[in-house]
Short mmCIF file of C-alpha atoms and ligand atoms in Angstrom, two decimals:
data_model
loop_
_atom_site.label_atom_id
_atom_site.label_comp_id
_atom_site.label_asym_id
_atom_site.label_seq_id
_atom_site.Cartn_x
_atom_site.Cartn_y
_atom_site.Cartn_z
CA UNK A 1 2.71 -9.74 -22.25
CA UNK A 2 -0.92 -10.07 -21.27
CA UNK A 3 -2.92 -6.87 -21.59
CA UNK A 4 -4.03 -5.22 -18.40
CA UNK A 5 -7.41 -6.33 -17.21
CA UNK A 6 -9.80 -3.45 -16.69
CA UNK A 7 -12.95 -4.11 -14.70
CA UNK A 8 -15.49 -1.35 -14.30
CA UNK A 9 -18.20 -1.70 -11.68
CA UNK A 10 -21.01 0.52 -10.44
CA UNK A 11 -20.72 1.80 -6.92
CA UNK A 12 -18.63 1.24 -3.84
CA UNK A 13 -20.32 -1.97 -2.72
CA UNK A 14 -19.66 -3.64 -6.06
CA UNK A 15 -16.05 -2.46 -6.00
CA UNK A 16 -15.59 -3.84 -2.50
CA UNK A 17 -17.25 -7.14 -3.35
CA UNK A 18 -15.06 -7.67 -6.41
CA UNK A 19 -11.87 -6.69 -4.56
CA UNK A 20 -12.82 -9.06 -1.74
CA UNK A 21 -13.40 -11.81 -4.32
CA UNK A 22 -9.86 -11.31 -5.64
CA UNK A 23 -8.22 -11.16 -2.20
CA UNK A 24 -10.16 -14.17 -0.90
CA UNK A 25 -9.42 -15.95 -4.17
CA UNK A 26 -5.69 -15.46 -3.68
CA UNK A 27 -5.94 -16.99 -0.21
CA UNK A 28 -8.12 -19.80 -1.49
CA UNK A 29 -5.64 -20.67 -4.25
CA UNK A 30 -2.69 -20.47 -1.88
CA UNK A 31 -3.71 -20.48 1.79
CA UNK A 32 -0.33 -19.14 2.96
CA UNK A 33 -0.34 -16.35 0.37
CA UNK A 34 1.61 -13.16 1.00
CA UNK A 35 -0.59 -10.17 0.25
CA UNK A 36 0.41 -6.51 0.07
CA UNK A 37 -2.36 -4.16 1.15
CA UNK A 38 -2.76 -0.38 0.95
CA UNK A 39 -4.34 2.20 3.21
CA UNK A 40 -6.59 5.03 2.04
CA UNK A 41 -10.29 5.67 1.68
CA UNK A 42 -10.62 3.44 -1.38
CA UNK A 43 -10.11 0.06 0.35
CA UNK A 44 -12.23 0.83 3.45
CA UNK A 45 -15.36 -0.87 2.12
CA UNK A 46 -13.25 -3.77 0.88
CA UNK A 47 -11.77 -4.31 4.32
CA UNK A 48 -15.24 -4.16 5.89
CA UNK A 49 -16.40 -6.73 3.34
CA UNK A 50 -13.42 -8.97 4.12
CA UNK A 51 -14.24 -8.71 7.82
CA UNK A 52 -17.81 -9.82 7.13
CA UNK A 53 -16.75 -12.69 4.89
CA UNK A 54 -14.16 -13.91 7.35
CA UNK A 55 -16.68 -13.79 10.20
CA UNK A 56 -19.26 -15.75 8.20
CA UNK A 57 -16.72 -18.30 7.08
CA UNK A 58 -17.10 -17.32 3.44
CA UNK A 59 -13.44 -16.31 3.22
CA UNK A 60 -10.57 -17.99 5.03
CA UNK A 61 -7.43 -15.87 5.24
CA UNK A 62 -6.13 -17.33 8.49
CA UNK A 63 -2.97 -18.70 6.90
CA UNK A 64 -2.30 -15.64 4.72
CA UNK A 65 0.16 -12.93 5.70
CA UNK A 66 -0.27 -9.23 4.97
CA UNK A 67 2.49 -6.74 4.33
CA UNK A 68 1.66 -3.04 4.45
CA UNK A 69 3.06 -1.36 1.35
CA UNK A 70 4.04 1.89 3.05
CA UNK A 71 4.07 3.87 6.30
CA UNK A 72 4.98 7.33 7.51
CA UNK A 73 8.41 7.97 8.97
CA UNK A 74 8.93 9.91 12.17
CA UNK A 75 5.95 8.86 14.28
CA UNK A 76 5.04 6.05 16.64
CA UNK A 77 2.88 3.02 15.97
CA UNK A 78 0.19 4.75 18.06
CA UNK A 79 0.25 8.13 16.27
CA UNK A 80 -3.22 8.81 14.82
CA UNK A 81 -2.96 9.07 11.05
CA UNK A 82 -0.20 6.50 10.66
CA UNK A 83 -0.80 3.42 8.61
CA UNK A 84 -0.14 1.35 11.74
CA UNK A 85 -3.24 2.87 13.32
CA UNK A 86 -5.18 2.59 10.07
CA UNK A 87 -4.64 -1.16 9.75
CA UNK A 88 -5.50 -1.75 13.42
CA UNK A 89 -8.74 0.20 13.00
CA UNK A 90 -9.87 -0.92 9.57
CA UNK A 91 -8.30 -4.25 8.75
CA UNK A 92 -10.06 -6.33 11.37
CA UNK A 93 -9.54 -9.52 9.45
CA UNK A 94 -7.96 -12.62 11.00
CA UNK A 95 -4.88 -12.87 8.80
CA UNK A 96 -2.03 -14.95 10.20
CA UNK A 97 -0.02 -11.75 10.57
CA UNK A 98 -0.04 -8.15 9.40
CA UNK A 99 3.46 -6.72 9.03
CA UNK A 100 3.76 -2.94 8.96
CA UNK A 101 6.98 -0.91 8.72
CA UNK A 102 7.79 0.79 12.01
CA UNK A 103 7.17 4.55 11.67
CA UNK A 104 9.54 5.09 14.59
CA UNK A 105 12.45 3.05 13.24
CA UNK A 106 15.80 4.50 14.36
CA UNK A 107 17.35 3.94 10.93
CA UNK A 108 14.35 4.23 8.60
CA UNK A 109 16.30 3.50 5.41
CA UNK A 110 17.76 0.28 6.80
CA UNK A 111 14.39 -0.65 8.30
CA UNK A 112 12.42 -0.43 5.06
CA UNK A 113 15.17 -2.22 3.10
CA UNK A 114 15.02 -5.06 5.63
CA UNK A 115 11.22 -5.08 5.39
CA UNK A 116 11.39 -5.53 1.61
CA UNK A 117 14.13 -8.17 2.01
CA UNK A 118 11.90 -10.12 4.39
CA UNK A 119 9.16 -10.20 1.74
CA UNK A 120 11.62 -11.48 -0.88
CA UNK A 121 13.01 -14.12 1.47
CA UNK A 122 9.48 -15.29 2.28
CA UNK A 123 8.91 -15.89 -1.45
CA UNK A 124 7.52 -12.54 -2.62
CA UNK A 125 4.02 -11.13 -2.73
CA UNK A 126 1.45 -13.38 -4.38
CA UNK A 127 -0.94 -10.45 -4.69
CA UNK A 128 -0.32 -6.76 -4.17
CA UNK A 129 -3.35 -4.50 -3.85
CA UNK A 130 -2.75 -0.83 -4.61
CA UNK A 131 -4.60 2.45 -4.59
CA UNK A 132 -3.54 5.32 -6.82
CA UNK A 133 -2.84 8.79 -5.51
CA UNK A 134 -4.25 11.93 -7.08
CA UNK A 135 -0.66 12.58 -8.17
CA UNK A 136 -0.32 9.10 -9.67
CA UNK A 137 1.70 7.60 -6.83
CA UNK A 138 1.61 3.93 -5.90
CA UNK A 139 2.42 3.20 -2.28
CA UNK A 140 4.61 6.24 -1.46
CA UNK A 141 6.40 6.13 -4.81
CA UNK A 142 5.80 9.75 -5.60
CA UNK A 143 6.19 11.35 -9.06
CA UNK A 144 9.85 11.04 -10.06
CA UNK A 145 10.04 7.39 -8.96
CA UNK A 146 11.82 5.15 -11.48
CA UNK A 147 10.57 1.69 -12.42
CA UNK A 148 13.62 0.28 -10.63
CA UNK A 149 13.05 2.34 -7.47
CA UNK A 150 13.80 0.16 -4.42
CA UNK A 151 12.27 0.23 -0.95
CA UNK A 152 13.40 3.49 0.60
CA UNK A 153 12.65 6.63 2.58
CA UNK A 154 10.92 9.25 0.46
CA UNK A 155 10.08 12.90 0.90
CA UNK A 156 6.31 13.15 0.68
CA UNK A 157 4.75 15.55 -1.80
CA UNK A 158 2.42 18.31 -0.65
CA UNK A 159 -0.47 16.43 -2.31
CA UNK A 160 0.21 13.30 -0.27
CA UNK A 161 0.64 15.21 2.97
CA UNK A 162 -2.58 17.17 2.37
CA UNK A 163 -4.50 13.95 1.73
CA UNK A 164 -3.57 12.84 5.25
CA UNK A 165 -3.93 16.15 7.11
CA UNK A 166 -7.31 15.28 8.58
CA UNK A 167 -6.16 11.89 9.84
CA UNK A 168 -3.18 13.48 11.58
CA UNK A 169 -5.32 16.31 12.98
CA UNK A 170 -3.51 19.03 11.02
CA UNK A 171 -1.24 19.35 8.00
CA UNK A 172 1.61 20.36 10.30
CA UNK A 173 1.37 16.98 12.04
CA UNK A 174 1.82 14.96 8.86
CA UNK A 175 5.38 13.62 8.70
CA UNK A 176 7.55 14.96 5.90
CA UNK A 177 8.82 11.50 4.98
CA UNK A 178 7.45 8.09 4.25
CA UNK A 179 8.75 4.53 4.13
CA UNK A 180 7.72 2.67 1.01
CA UNK A 181 8.16 -0.52 -0.90
CA UNK A 182 9.77 0.54 -4.17
CA UNK A 183 8.17 0.41 -7.59
CA UNK A 184 10.47 -2.57 -8.23
CA UNK A 185 9.12 -4.37 -5.15
CA UNK A 186 5.52 -3.76 -6.25
CA UNK A 187 6.28 -4.96 -9.80
CA UNK A 188 7.83 -8.11 -8.30
CA UNK A 189 4.41 -9.20 -6.98
CA UNK A 190 2.99 -12.14 -8.89
CA UNK A 191 -0.33 -10.34 -9.39
CA UNK A 192 -1.44 -6.76 -8.84
CA UNK A 193 -4.88 -5.33 -8.16
CA UNK A 194 -5.24 -1.55 -8.47
CA UNK A 195 -8.41 0.02 -7.11
CA UNK A 196 -9.68 3.51 -7.88
CA UNK A 197 -12.99 5.21 -7.35
CA UNK A 198 -14.33 8.68 -8.02
CA UNK A 199 -13.89 11.27 -10.72
CA UNK A 200 -10.95 12.79 -8.90
CA UNK A 201 -8.85 9.83 -9.99
CA UNK A 202 -10.09 9.71 -13.60
CA UNK A 203 -7.28 11.67 -15.25
CA UNK A 204 -4.60 9.75 -13.34
CA UNK A 205 -6.24 6.43 -14.15
CA UNK A 206 -6.17 7.37 -17.81
CA UNK A 207 -2.54 8.53 -17.64
CA UNK A 208 -1.52 5.33 -15.85
CA UNK A 209 -3.30 2.99 -18.27
CA UNK A 210 -3.12 4.82 -21.59
CA UNK A 211 -0.26 7.29 -21.21
CA UNK A 212 3.45 6.75 -21.67
CA UNK A 213 5.41 4.83 -19.06
CA UNK A 214 7.05 7.63 -17.12
CA UNK A 215 8.40 8.45 -13.70
CA UNK A 216 6.07 11.47 -13.76
CA UNK A 217 3.19 9.01 -13.26
CA UNK A 218 4.60 6.15 -11.17
CA UNK A 219 1.42 4.09 -11.64
CA UNK A 220 2.20 4.01 -15.39
CA UNK A 221 5.01 1.54 -14.57
CA UNK A 222 2.28 -1.02 -13.91
CA UNK A 223 1.95 -1.34 -17.71
CA UNK A 224 5.13 -3.44 -17.48
CA UNK A 225 3.54 -6.09 -15.31
CA UNK A 226 2.04 -9.22 -16.81
CA UNK A 227 -0.87 -9.64 -14.39
CA UNK A 228 -2.49 -6.35 -13.42
CA UNK A 229 -6.20 -5.87 -12.81
CA UNK A 230 -7.55 -2.34 -12.65
CA UNK A 231 -10.78 -2.31 -10.66
CA UNK A 232 -12.56 0.97 -11.25
CA UNK A 233 -15.90 2.54 -10.60
CA UNK A 234 -17.63 4.33 -13.47
CA UNK A 235 -16.35 7.74 -12.40
CA UNK A 236 -12.71 6.66 -12.11
CA UNK A 237 -12.98 5.02 -15.54
CA UNK A 238 -14.66 8.11 -16.98
CA UNK A 239 -11.71 9.39 -19.03
CA UNK A 240 -10.56 6.09 -20.52
CA UNK A 241 -10.75 6.17 -24.29
CA UNK A 242 -10.78 2.39 -24.64
CA UNK A 243 -13.27 0.56 -22.48
P1 LIG B 301 -7.25 7.10 -1.33
O1 LIG B 301 -5.66 7.00 -1.42
O2 LIG B 301 -7.76 5.70 -1.44
O3 LIG B 301 -7.51 7.69 0.02
O4 LIG B 301 -7.69 7.96 -2.45
C1 LIG B 301 -5.09 6.30 -2.47
C2 LIG B 301 -3.60 6.51 -2.49
O5 LIG B 301 -3.12 7.61 -2.18
O6 LIG B 301 -2.88 5.57 -2.83
#
């Protein structure tokens, strides 16, 4: 198994440029690539960079399809704070399509299973980009998620709900549940890019990369994948013992 690639860059612009290189590279190698993309503060500069590159013609993603890796459950596609609204606002990149689970699905469990099935039937993700939560989650696979965890409805942890309180206007507005691709779905991607920035992520980055593989730190399951790149800024990499 190939060791994980760890790339450490200085500053947000460099992180965004390198992430955009990798995403554009995936679409260059395979124009109709299927790409999983996250929400969060971390990828914002990357998405702005992708928008610029697409507009200038430096990056052509017009045949590539995006799948959101998670969404809240129990809201509408227009509810501020949902990932549906996030992608509309921040991912202004001319992909062929951007598929997002429906936060208002009548049967959320069936909906997210069908969403993951559609990815498999289409050939699977060529690249899955991930952030890492302060609690070590990947997508909405919260602590306690097994390596084999499938796409499902999850109860969100307090940490995850608090991280989204501002976007929803108040903590009370943040849904209690999320829809997520499972750890198994993420590990099925042909390549994975994990982005993290800031000292607040440093201990989790270390646990995920250097700690034991454990459901307590769902991002530690990424050690099982044969093609993972960790893209970190200096602060997020600050607690790694091996650089
Ligand atoms: P953040 O979220 O980029 O806003 O820190 C990452 C995550 O929770 O996956």
